[in-house]
CSV table of C-alpha atoms in Angstrom, one decimal:
chain,number,residue,atom,x,y,z
O,1067,UNK,CA,7.8,-38.5,23.8
O,1068,UNK,CA,7.4,-35.0,25.3
O,1069,UNK,CA,5.2,-32.4,23.9
O,1070,UNK,CA,7.2,-30.1,21.5
O,1071,UNK,CA,8.2,-26.7,22.4
O,1072,UNK,CA,8.2,-23.5,20.2
O,1073,UNK,CA,11.9,-24.0,19.8
O,1074,UNK,CA,11.3,-27.6,18.4
O,1075,UNK,CA,8.8,-26.2,16.0
O,1076,UNK,CA,11.3,-23.6,14.9
O,1077,UNK,CA,13.9,-26.0,14.3
O,1078,UNK,CA,11.7,-28.3,12.2
O,1079,UNK,CA,10.8,-25.2,10.1
O,1080,UNK,CA,14.3,-24.4,9.4
O,1081,UNK,CA,15.1,-27.9,8.7
O,1082,UNK,CA,12.3,-28.0,6.1
O,1083,UNK,CA,13.3,-24.6,4.6
O,1084,UNK,CA,16.6,-26.1,3.4
O,1085,UNK,CA,14.8,-29.2,2.0
O,1086,UNK,CA,15.7,-29.6,-1.8
O,1087,UNK,CA,16.7,-26.0,-1.9
O,1088,UNK,CA,17.4,-24.2,-5.2
O,1089,UNK,CA,20.8,-24.5,-6.2
O,1090,UNK,CA,21.2,-28.2,-4.8
O,1091,UNK,CA,22.4,-30.8,-7.0
O,1092,UNK,CA,19.4,-32.3,-9.0
O,1093,UNK,CA,21.0,-35.8,-8.0
O,1094,UNK,CA,21.0,-35.1,-4.2
O,1095,UNK,CA,17.4,-36.6,-3.8
O,1096,UNK,CA,16.4,-39.0,-6.5
O,1097,UNK,CA,12.8,-38.2,-7.8
O,1098,UNK,CA,11.3,-41.5,-6.4
O,1099,UNK,CA,12.3,-40.0,-3.1
O,1100,UNK,CA,10.9,-36.8,-3.8
O,1101,UNK,CA,7.4,-38.2,-4.2
O,1102,UNK,CA,7.9,-40.0,-1.2
O,1103,UNK,CA,8.7,-36.8,0.6
O,1104,UNK,CA,5.6,-35.1,-0.9
O,1105,UNK,CA,3.2,-37.7,0.5
O,1106,UNK,CA,5.3,-37.4,4.1
O,1107,UNK,CA,4.8,-33.7,4.2
O,1108,UNK,CA,1.2,-34.0,2.9
O,1109,UNK,CA,0.8,-36.3,6.1
O,1110,UNK,CA,2.8,-33.9,8.4
O,1111,UNK,CA,0.5,-31.1,7.2
O,1112,UNK,CA,-2.6,-33.1,8.4
O,1113,UNK,CA,-0.9,-33.7,11.7
O,1114,UNK,CA,-0.1,-30.0,12.4
O,1115,UNK,CA,-3.6,-29.0,11.3
O,1116,UNK,CA,-5.2,-31.4,13.7
O,1117,UNK,CA,-2.7,-30.2,16.5
O,1118,UNK,CA,-3.8,-26.5,15.8
O,1119,UNK,CA,-7.4,-27.7,16.0
O,1120,UNK,CA,-6.7,-29.2,19.5
O,1121,UNK,CA,-4.7,-26.4,20.8
O,1122,UNK,CA,-7.1,-23.9,19.6
O,1123,UNK,CA,-10.1,-25.8,21.0
O,1124,UNK,CA,-8.2,-26.1,24.6
O,1125,UNK,CA,-7.2,-22.5,24.6
O,1126,UNK,CA,-10.8,-21.6,24.0
O,1127,UNK,CA,-12.0,-23.7,26.9
O,1128,UNK,CA,-9.2,-22.3,29.3
O,1129,UNK,CA,-10.1,-18.7,28.3
O,1130,UNK,CA,-13.8,-19.4,28.8
O,1131,UNK,CA,-13.3,-21.0,32.2
O,1132,UNK,CA,-10.9,-18.1,33.3
O,1133,UNK,CA,-13.5,-15.3,32.2
O,1134,UNK,CA,-16.3,-17.1,33.9
O,1135,UNK,CA,-14.1,-17.3,37.1
O,1136,UNK,CA,-13.6,-13.4,36.8
O,1137,UNK,CA,-17.3,-12.8,36.8
O,1138,UNK,CA,-17.9,-12.0,33.2
O,1139,UNK,CA,-21.5,-12.2,32.1
O,1140,UNK,CA,-22.5,-15.4,30.4
O,1141,UNK,CA,-23.6,-13.7,27.5
O,1142,UNK,CA,-20.1,-12.2,27.0
O,1143,UNK,CA,-17.9,-15.4,27.7
O,1144,UNK,CA,-15.8,-16.1,25.0
O,1145,UNK,CA,-15.5,-12.7,23.9
O,1146,UNK,CA,-11.8,-11.9,22.4
O,1147,UNK,CA,-10.8,-15.4,22.2
O,1148,UNK,CA,-11.2,-15.7,18.4
O,1149,UNK,CA,-8.9,-12.3,18.0
O,1150,UNK,CA,-6.2,-14.0,19.9
O,1151,UNK,CA,-6.2,-16.7,18.0
O,1152,UNK,CA,-6.4,-14.8,14.9
O,1153,UNK,CA,-3.1,-12.6,15.9
O,1154,UNK,CA,-1.5,-15.9,16.6
O,1155,UNK,CA,-2.2,-17.5,13.2
O,1156,UNK,CA,-1.7,-13.9,11.5
O,1157,UNK,CA,-5.1,-14.5,9.9
O,1158,UNK,CA,-8.3,-12.6,10.3
O,1159,UNK,CA,-10.7,-12.5,13.0
O,1160,UNK,CA,-13.6,-14.3,10.8
O,1161,UNK,CA,-11.1,-17.3,9.6
O,1162,UNK,CA,-10.1,-17.6,13.3
O,1163,UNK,CA,-13.8,-17.8,14.5
O,1164,UNK,CA,-14.3,-20.5,11.8
O,1165,UNK,CA,-11.4,-22.2,13.0
O,1166,UNK,CA,-12.6,-22.2,16.5
O,1167,UNK,CA,-16.0,-23.4,15.6
O,1168,UNK,CA,-14.3,-26.3,13.5
O,1169,UNK,CA,-12.1,-27.1,16.4
O,1170,UNK,CA,-14.8,-27.2,18.8
O,1171,UNK,CA,-16.9,-29.8,16.6
O,1172,UNK,CA,-13.8,-32.0,15.6
O,1173,UNK,CA,-12.6,-32.3,19.3
O,1174,UNK,CA,-16.0,-33.0,20.9
O,1175,UNK,CA,-18.3,-34.7,18.2
O,1176,UNK,CA,-16.2,-35.8,15.4
O,1177,UNK,CA,-13.1,-37.8,16.8
O,1178,UNK,CA,-12.7,-39.9,13.7
O,1179,UNK,CA,-12.5,-37.1,11.6
O,1180,UNK,CA,-9.9,-35.6,13.7
O,1181,UNK,CA,-7.9,-38.7,13.8
O,1182,UNK,CA,-7.9,-39.2,10.1
O,1183,UNK,CA,-6.7,-35.4,9.8
O,1184,UNK,CA,-4.1,-36.1,12.6
O,1185,UNK,CA,-3.0,-39.3,10.4
O,1186,UNK,CA,-2.8,-37.5,7.1
O,1187,UNK,CA,-5.7,-39.8,5.7
O,1188,UNK,CA,-7.6,-36.5,4.9
O,1189,UNK,CA,-6.5,-33.0,4.4
O,1190,UNK,CA,-7.9,-30.1,6.4
O,1191,UNK,CA,-10.2,-29.0,3.5
O,1192,UNK,CA,-12.0,-32.4,3.3
O,1193,UNK,CA,-12.4,-32.5,7.3
O,1194,UNK,CA,-13.9,-28.7,7.1
O,1195,UNK,CA,-16.3,-30.1,4.4
O,1196,UNK,CA,-17.3,-33.1,6.9
O,1197,UNK,CA,-18.0,-30.4,9.7
O,1198,UNK,CA,-20.1,-28.1,7.2
O,1199,UNK,CA,-21.9,-30.9,5.7
O,1200,UNK,CA,-23.2,-32.3,9.1
O,1201,UNK,CA,-23.8,-29.0,10.9
O,1202,UNK,CA,-27.6,-29.2,10.6
O,1203,UNK,CA,-27.6,-32.6,12.3
O,1204,UNK,CA,-27.9,-34.0,15.9
O,1205,UNK,CA,-24.9,-34.7,17.6
O,1206,UNK,CA,-25.8,-38.5,17.6
O,1207,UNK,CA,-26.3,-38.3,13.6
O,1208,UNK,CA,-23.2,-36.2,13.2
O,1209,UNK,CA,-21.0,-39.2,15.1
O,1210,UNK,CA,-22.8,-41.7,13.0
O,1211,UNK,CA,-21.7,-39.9,9.9
O,1212,UNK,CA,-18.1,-39.2,11.3
O,1213,UNK,CA,-17.9,-43.1,12.3
O,1214,UNK,CA,-19.0,-44.4,8.8
O,1215,UNK,CA,-17.1,-41.9,6.6
O,1216,UNK,CA,-14.0,-41.0,8.7
O,1217,UNK,CA,-13.7,-44.1,10.6
O,1218,UNK,CA,-13.6,-46.3,7.4
O,1219,UNK,CA,-9.9,-47.0,6.0
O,1220,UNK,CA,-11.5,-46.1,2.5
O,1221,UNK,CA,-11.8,-42.5,3.4
O,1222,UNK,CA,-8.2,-41.9,2.3
O,1223,UNK,CA,-9.3,-43.0,-1.1
O,1224,UNK,CA,-12.3,-40.7,-1.5
O,1225,UNK,CA,-11.8,-37.5,-3.6
O,1226,UNK,CA,-13.5,-34.4,-2.3
O,1227,UNK,CA,-16.9,-34.8,-4.4
O,1228,UNK,CA,-17.1,-38.4,-3.6
O,1229,UNK,CA,-16.6,-37.5,0.2
O,1230,UNK,CA,-19.4,-34.6,0.1
O,1231,UNK,CA,-21.6,-36.7,-1.9
O,1232,UNK,CA,-21.3,-39.7,0.8
O,1233,UNK,CA,-22.0,-37.2,3.6
O,1234,UNK,CA,-25.0,-35.7,1.8
O,1235,UNK,CA,-26.4,-39.3,1.2
O,1236,UNK,CA,-26.1,-40.2,4.9
O,1237,UNK,CA,-27.5,-37.2,6.2
O,1238,UNK,CA,-30.4,-37.1,4.1
O,1239,UNK,CA,-31.1,-40.7,5.1
O,1240,UNK,CA,-30.6,-40.1,8.8
O,1241,UNK,CA,-32.7,-37.0,9.1
O,1242,UNK,CA,-34.1,-35.8,6.0
O,1243,UNK,CA,-36.6,-33.4,7.7
O,1244,UNK,CA,-33.2,-31.3,9.2
O,1245,UNK,CA,-31.5,-31.3,5.7
O,1246,UNK,CA,-34.8,-30.1,4.4
O,1247,UNK,CA,-34.9,-27.3,6.9
O,1248,UNK,CA,-31.2,-26.4,6.5
O,1249,UNK,CA,-32.1,-25.8,3.0
O,1250,UNK,CA,-35.0,-23.3,3.7
O,1251,UNK,CA,-32.8,-21.5,6.3
O,1252,UNK,CA,-30.0,-21.2,3.7
O,1253,UNK,CA,-32.3,-18.5,1.9
O,1254,UNK,CA,-31.8,-16.5,4.7
O,1255,UNK,CA,-28.2,-15.9,4.0
O,1256,UNK,CA,-28.9,-14.6,0.4
O,1257,UNK,CA,-26.7,-11.7,-0.1
O,1258,UNK,CA,-24.5,-9.6,-2.6
O,1259,UNK,CA,-20.8,-9.3,-1.8
O,1260,UNK,CA,-18.0,-7.5,-3.7
O,1261,UNK,CA,-14.4,-8.1,-3.7
O,1262,UNK,CA,-11.6,-6.5,-5.9
O,1263,UNK,CA,-10.0,-8.2,-9.1
O,1264,UNK,CA,-6.9,-7.5,-11.0
O,1265,UNK,CA,-6.9,-4.7,-13.2
O,1266,UNK,CA,-9.4,-2.3,-11.7
O,1267,UNK,CA,-12.2,-4.8,-12.0
O,1268,UNK,CA,-14.3,-6.3,-9.2
O,1269,UNK,CA,-16.4,-9.4,-8.5
O,1270,UNK,CA,-20.1,-8.9,-7.6
O,1271,UNK,CA,-21.4,-12.1,-6.3
O,1272,UNK,CA,-25.0,-12.7,-5.6
O,1273,UNK,CA,-25.9,-15.7,-3.5
O,1274,UNK,CA,-29.5,-16.8,-4.1
O,1275,UNK,CA,-31.8,-19.7,-4.0
O,1276,UNK,CA,-30.8,-22.2,-6.8
O,1277,UNK,CA,-34.1,-21.8,-8.7
O,1278,UNK,CA,-33.7,-18.1,-8.8
O,1279,UNK,CA,-29.8,-18.4,-9.9
O,1280,UNK,CA,-30.7,-20.8,-12.9
O,1281,UNK,CA,-33.5,-18.3,-13.8
O,1282,UNK,CA,-31.1,-15.3,-13.7
O,1283,UNK,CA,-28.2,-17.0,-15.7
O,1284,UNK,CA,-30.8,-18.4,-18.5
O,1285,UNK,CA,-32.5,-15.1,-18.8
O,1286,UNK,CA,-29.1,-13.3,-19.2
O,1287,UNK,CA,-27.9,-16.2,-21.7
O,1288,UNK,CA,-31.2,-15.6,-23.8
O,1289,UNK,CA,-30.5,-11.8,-23.9
O,1290,UNK,CA,-27.0,-12.2,-24.9
O,1291,UNK,CA,-28.0,-14.7,-27.6
O,1292,UNK,CA,-30.4,-12.2,-28.9
O,1293,UNK,CA,-28.0,-9.5,-28.9
O,1294,UNK,CA,-25.4,-11.8,-31.0
O,1295,UNK,CA,-27.9,-12.4,-33.4
O,1296,UNK,CA,-28.9,-8.8,-33.9
O,1297,UNK,CA,-25.0,-8.3,-34.9
O,1298,UNK,CA,-23.8,-7.1,-31.3
O,1299,UNK,CA,-20.3,-7.0,-31.4
O,1300,UNK,CA,-19.7,-7.5,-27.8
O,1301,UNK,CA,-19.0,-11.1,-26.6
O,1302,UNK,CA,-21.5,-13.2,-24.6
O,1303,UNK,CA,-19.9,-12.5,-21.3
O,1304,UNK,CA,-19.5,-8.6,-22.0
O,1305,UNK,CA,-23.3,-8.3,-22.8
O,1306,UNK,CA,-24.3,-10.5,-19.7
O,1307,UNK,CA,-22.1,-8.5,-17.6
O,1308,UNK,CA,-23.4,-5.1,-19.0
O,1309,UNK,CA,-26.9,-6.3,-18.7
O,1310,UNK,CA,-26.6,-6.9,-15.1
O,1311,UNK,CA,-24.9,-3.4,-14.4
O,1312,UNK,CA,-27.6,-1.6,-16.6
O,1313,UNK,CA,-30.6,-3.5,-14.9
O,1314,UNK,CA,-29.2,-2.8,-11.1
O,1315,UNK,CA,-28.1,0.8,-11.5
O,1316,UNK,CA,-30.8,1.8,-14.1
O,1317,UNK,CA,-28.1,3.7,-16.3
O,1318,UNK,CA,-26.2,2.7,-19.5
O,1319,UNK,CA,-22.7,1.4,-19.0
O,1320,UNK,CA,-21.7,4.2,-21.5
O,1321,UNK,CA,-22.5,6.6,-18.7
O,1322,UNK,CA,-20.0,6.6,-16.0
O,1323,UNK,CA,-21.2,6.2,-12.6
O,1324,UNK,CA,-21.0,8.8,-10.0
O,1325,UNK,CA,-17.9,8.3,-7.7
O,1326,UNK,CA,-15.9,9.8,-5.0
O,1327,UNK,CA,-12.1,9.5,-5.6
O,1328,UNK,CA,-9.9,9.8,-2.5
O,1329,UNK,CA,-6.7,11.0,-3.9
O,1330,UNK,CA,-4.2,10.8,-1.1
O,1331,UNK,CA,-1.4,13.1,-2.3
O,1332,UNK,CA,2.3,13.6,-1.2
O,1333,UNK,CA,3.9,17.2,-1.2
O,1334,UNK,CA,5.4,16.2,-4.6
O,1335,UNK,CA,2.2,15.4,-6.1
O,1336,UNK,CA,0.6,18.4,-4.8
O,1337,UNK,CA,3.3,20.8,-5.8
O,1338,UNK,CA,5.3,19.0,-8.8
O,1339,UNK,CA,2.5,17.4,-10.3
O,1340,UNK,CA,4.1,13.7,-9.6
O,1341,UNK,CA,1.3,11.1,-10.7
O,1342,UNK,CA,0.5,9.4,-7.4
O,1343,UNK,CA,-1.9,6.6,-7.2
O,1344,UNK,CA,-5.6,7.2,-5.9
O,1345,UNK,CA,-7.7,5.3,-3.5
O,1346,UNK,CA,-11.3,4.1,-4.8
O,1347,UNK,CA,-13.6,3.5,-1.8
O,1348,UNK,CA,-14.7,-0.1,-1.8
O,1349,UNK,CA,-11.9,-1.0,-4.1
O,1350,UNK,CA,-8.3,0.2,-3.1
O,1351,UNK,CA,-5.4,1.6,-5.1
O,1352,UNK,CA,-6.1,2.5,-8.5
O,1353,UNK,CA,-3.4,3.9,-11.2
O,1354,UNK,CA,-3.5,7.9,-11.4
O,1355,UNK,CA,-3.7,7.6,-15.1
O,1356,UNK,CA,-6.9,5.4,-14.8
O,1357,UNK,CA,-8.4,7.9,-12.0
O,1358,UNK,CA,-7.7,10.7,-14.1
O,1359,UNK,CA,-9.5,9.2,-17.1
O,1360,UNK,CA,-12.7,8.1,-14.9
O,1361,UNK,CA,-12.8,11.9,-13.6
O,1362,UNK,CA,-12.4,13.1,-17.0
O,1363,UNK,CA,-15.2,11.0,-18.6
O,1364,UNK,CA,-17.5,11.5,-15.5
O,1365,UNK,CA,-17.1,15.5,-15.7
O,1366,UNK,CA,-19.4,15.4,-19.0
O,1367,UNK,CA,-21.9,13.0,-17.9
O,1368,UNK,CA,-22.4,12.9,-14.1
O,1369,UNK,CA,-21.0,14.0,-10.9
O,1370,UNK,CA,-17.8,12.9,-9.5
O,1371,UNK,CA,-16.2,14.2,-6.1
O,1372,UNK,CA,-12.5,14.5,-5.5
O,1373,UNK,CA,-11.4,14.5,-1.9
O,1374,UNK,CA,-7.7,15.3,-1.7
O,1375,UNK,CA,-5.8,14.3,1.6
O,1376,UNK,CA,-2.4,15.5,2.2
O,1377,UNK,CA,0.6,14.2,3.9
O,1378,UNK,CA,3.4,16.3,5.7
O,1379,UNK,CA,6.2,17.2,3.4
O,1380,UNK,CA,8.7,14.4,3.2
O,1381,UNK,CA,6.4,11.9,4.9
O,1382,UNK,CA,4.2,9.0,4.3
O,1383,UNK,CA,1.2,9.7,6.8
O,1384,UNK,CA,-1.9,11.5,6.5
O,1385,UNK,CA,-1.9,14.9,8.6
O,1386,UNK,CA,-3.9,14.7,11.8
O,1387,UNK,CA,-7.3,16.2,12.6
O,1388,UNK,CA,-8.4,17.1,15.9
O,1389,UNK,CA,-11.7,17.3,17.7
O,1390,UNK,CA,-13.0,17.9,21.3
O,1391,UNK,CA,-15.9,15.7,21.1
O,1392,UNK,CA,-16.4,12.3,22.6
O,1393,UNK,CA,-17.9,10.9,19.6
O,1394,UNK,CA,-16.1,11.5,16.2
O,1395,UNK,CA,-17.5,14.0,13.7
O,1396,UNK,CA,-18.2,12.7,10.3
O,1397,UNK,CA,-15.4,14.7,8.7
O,1398,UNK,CA,-12.9,13.1,11.2
O,1399,UNK,CA,-14.3,9.8,10.9
O,1400,UNK,CA,-14.1,9.9,7.1
O,1401,UNK,CA,-10.4,10.9,7.4
O,1402,UNK,CA,-9.6,8.0,9.8
O,1403,UNK,CA,-11.2,5.5,7.4
O,1404,UNK,CA,-9.3,7.0,4.5
O,1405,UNK,CA,-6.0,6.9,6.5
O,1406,UNK,CA,-6.5,3.2,7.7
O,1407,UNK,CA,-8.2,1.8,4.5
O,1408,UNK,CA,-8.9,-1.6,6.4
O,1409,UNK,CA,-9.5,-2.7,9.8
O,1410,UNK,CA,-6.3,-1.7,12.0
O,1411,UNK,CA,-6.4,-5.1,13.6
O,1412,UNK,CA,-3.0,-7.0,12.4
O,1413,UNK,CA,-3.9,-9.4,9.5
O,1414,UNK,CA,-7.6,-8.7,9.5
O,1415,UNK,CA,-8.2,-6.8,6.2
O,1416,UNK,CA,-12.0,-6.4,6.9
O,1417,UNK,CA,-13.6,-3.1,5.8
O,1418,UNK,CA,-13.6,-0.1,8.4
O,1419,UNK,CA,-16.9,0.0,10.1
O,1420,UNK,CA,-16.2,1.6,13.4
O,1421,UNK,CA,-13.9,4.5,14.2
O,1422,UNK,CA,-12.7,3.6,17.6
O,1423,UNK,CA,-10.7,5.2,20.3
O,1424,UNK,CA,-7.2,3.5,20.7
O,1425,UNK,CA,-7.3,4.1,24.3
O,1426,UNK,CA,-11.0,4.1,25.7
O,1427,UNK,CA,-12.3,7.8,26.1
O,1428,UNK,CA,-13.1,6.6,29.6
O,1429,UNK,CA,-9.4,6.0,30.4
O,1430,UNK,CA,-8.5,9.5,28.9
O,1431,UNK,CA,-8.4,8.7,25.6
O,1432,UNK,CA,-8.9,11.8,23.2
O,1433,UNK,CA,-11.0,12.3,20.2
O,1434,UNK,CA,-7.9,13.2,17.9
O,1435,UNK,CA,-6.7,11.6,14.6
O,1436,UNK,CA,-3.6,10.3,16.8
O,1437,UNK,CA,-6.0,8.4,19.2
O,1438,UNK,CA,-8.4,7.1,16.8
O,1439,UNK,CA,-8.2,3.8,14.5
O,1440,UNK,CA,-10.4,2.4,12.0
O,1441,UNK,CA,-11.7,-1.1,13.0
O,1442,UNK,CA,-14.4,-3.8,11.6
O,1443,UNK,CA,-17.2,-4.4,13.9
O,1444,UNK,CA,-16.0,-7.9,15.1
O,1445,UNK,CA,-12.7,-6.6,16.1
O,1446,UNK,CA,-13.9,-3.5,17.9
O,1447,UNK,CA,-16.2,-5.7,20.0
O,1448,UNK,CA,-13.3,-8.3,20.6
O,1449,UNK,CA,-10.8,-5.6,22.3
O,1450,UNK,CA,-13.6,-4.5,24.9
O,1451,UNK,CA,-13.1,-8.1,26.4
O,1452,UNK,CA,-11.5,-9.0,29.7
O,1453,UNK,CA,-7.7,-8.4,29.8
O,1454,UNK,CA,-7.2,-6.4,26.5
O,1455,UNK,CA,-5.9,-3.1,26.2
O,1456,UNK,CA,-4.4,-0.8,23.6
O,1457,UNK,CA,-2.4,2.5,23.3
O,1458,UNK,CA,-1.3,5.0,20.6
O,1459,UNK,CA,2.5,5.0,20.1
O,1460,UNK,CA,4.5,8.1,18.8
O,1461,UNK,CA,6.3,7.9,15.5
O,1462,UNK,CA,6.1,9.5,12.0
O,1463,UNK,CA,3.6,6.6,11.0
O,1464,UNK,CA,0.4,6.2,13.1
O,1465,UNK,CA,1.0,3.2,15.1
O,1466,UNK,CA,-1.2,1.6,17.8
O,1467,UNK,CA,0.2,-1.2,20.3
O,1468,UNK,CA,-2.4,-3.9,21.4
O,1469,UNK,CA,-1.8,-6.2,24.5
O,1470,UNK,CA,-3.9,-9.4,24.6
O,1471,UNK,CA,-5.0,-11.2,27.9
O,1472,UNK,CA,-1.9,-13.6,27.3
O,1473,UNK,CA,0.5,-10.6,27.7
O,1474,UNK,CA,1.4,-10.9,23.9
O,1475,UNK,CA,1.9,-7.3,22.1
O,1476,UNK,CA,1.2,-6.6,18.4
O,1477,UNK,CA,1.9,-3.4,16.7
O,1478,UNK,CA,-0.4,-2.0,14.2
O,1479,UNK,CA,0.9,0.6,11.4
O,1480,UNK,CA,-1.3,2.8,9.2
O,1481,UNK,CA,-0.8,1.9,5.7
O,1482,UNK,CA,2.0,3.8,3.8
O,1483,UNK,CA,1.2,5.7,0.6
O,1484,UNK,CA,1.9,3.5,-2.4
O,1485,UNK,CA,4.4,4.8,-4.7
O,1486,UNK,CA,6.4,7.0,-2.3
O,1487,UNK,CA,9.1,4.8,-1.3
O,1488,UNK,CA,11.5,7.9,-1.8
O,1489,UNK,CA,9.9,9.7,1.1
O,1490,UNK,CA,10.5,6.6,3.7
């Protein structure tokens, strides 16, 4: 059988899109056949995942060889490869980099795991767990675990926890010192992260050594139990959450925090008093009523800053700011960050870390809002690799066009203002 083409894949996708579509007669496909199809599709998903890993690894090797041939310094070989894969998959740069790392391992060190994935005996998540749990081992030990677990027919019967525990057991037996060293090194990755949650809430997560985590949770639980015994009307979870906020910020949860609200306003919001959503840095879009309530409470207890950014009448894009300087002034950088909200690389979504010239300043790029974009650090470095180019494009919404080394072109649009559909 010849290798499938892009047209073949599109045809298969179209055929699957019509499988048991809503509106079909419930008797067209017997339920027993539906179960068989579900299993068959899961096997197909494994084969597709394995094919993606093989293709990604082959693409990376080809791009690295091409960069070396072009004289790229060895320390920069490989730059931009993950971003090309990310754009093709409509994924973030970080996730594509992880996929390339896993693909390299599967294709060069864990052939049995790759085969089990190709045959649908394990799914992609379990294959990634085997890659992760053997990361601290030598290639020889990794191949041993690959053979004993993924090479065994029984791997299809293993649940996720059993699979991981089997890998742990073998890794500790083969290289106990290496496993211990990995656990020591893991402490270097301790960190605190934040991500949005529904209804103007957020998840603040601390990754700490297990002993510290258990001790922290036990202390918070004791404090919550004592508060409940003293007649505190809050629930245990509420007391624990409030205690964390109070200990970290040094203020009572009854006192609103100092906050900067970037209220991105249309002409109607400015002149007619419409309720437009606000943008809270570090979180995202919040309802206008919630923002007004926060500012109102903050005004009597602490400091609140309001930054109002306006759009052109009847439009959905923020107005431009100019500068003759090569480096981006702080005010203009704040404007670009507010306009773009997230990294402008399509499907990335990471926080803006660099305000970047769309077209390099050395190539006549100017330091104006139209010629600038917000990028994460990883994407900004990647676009400097061999064969990449980008330029701004004219239009009512700030638009950039990026061309990859393979000639693929991707458009990036500044986010449209939420709740302003009438102005489109």
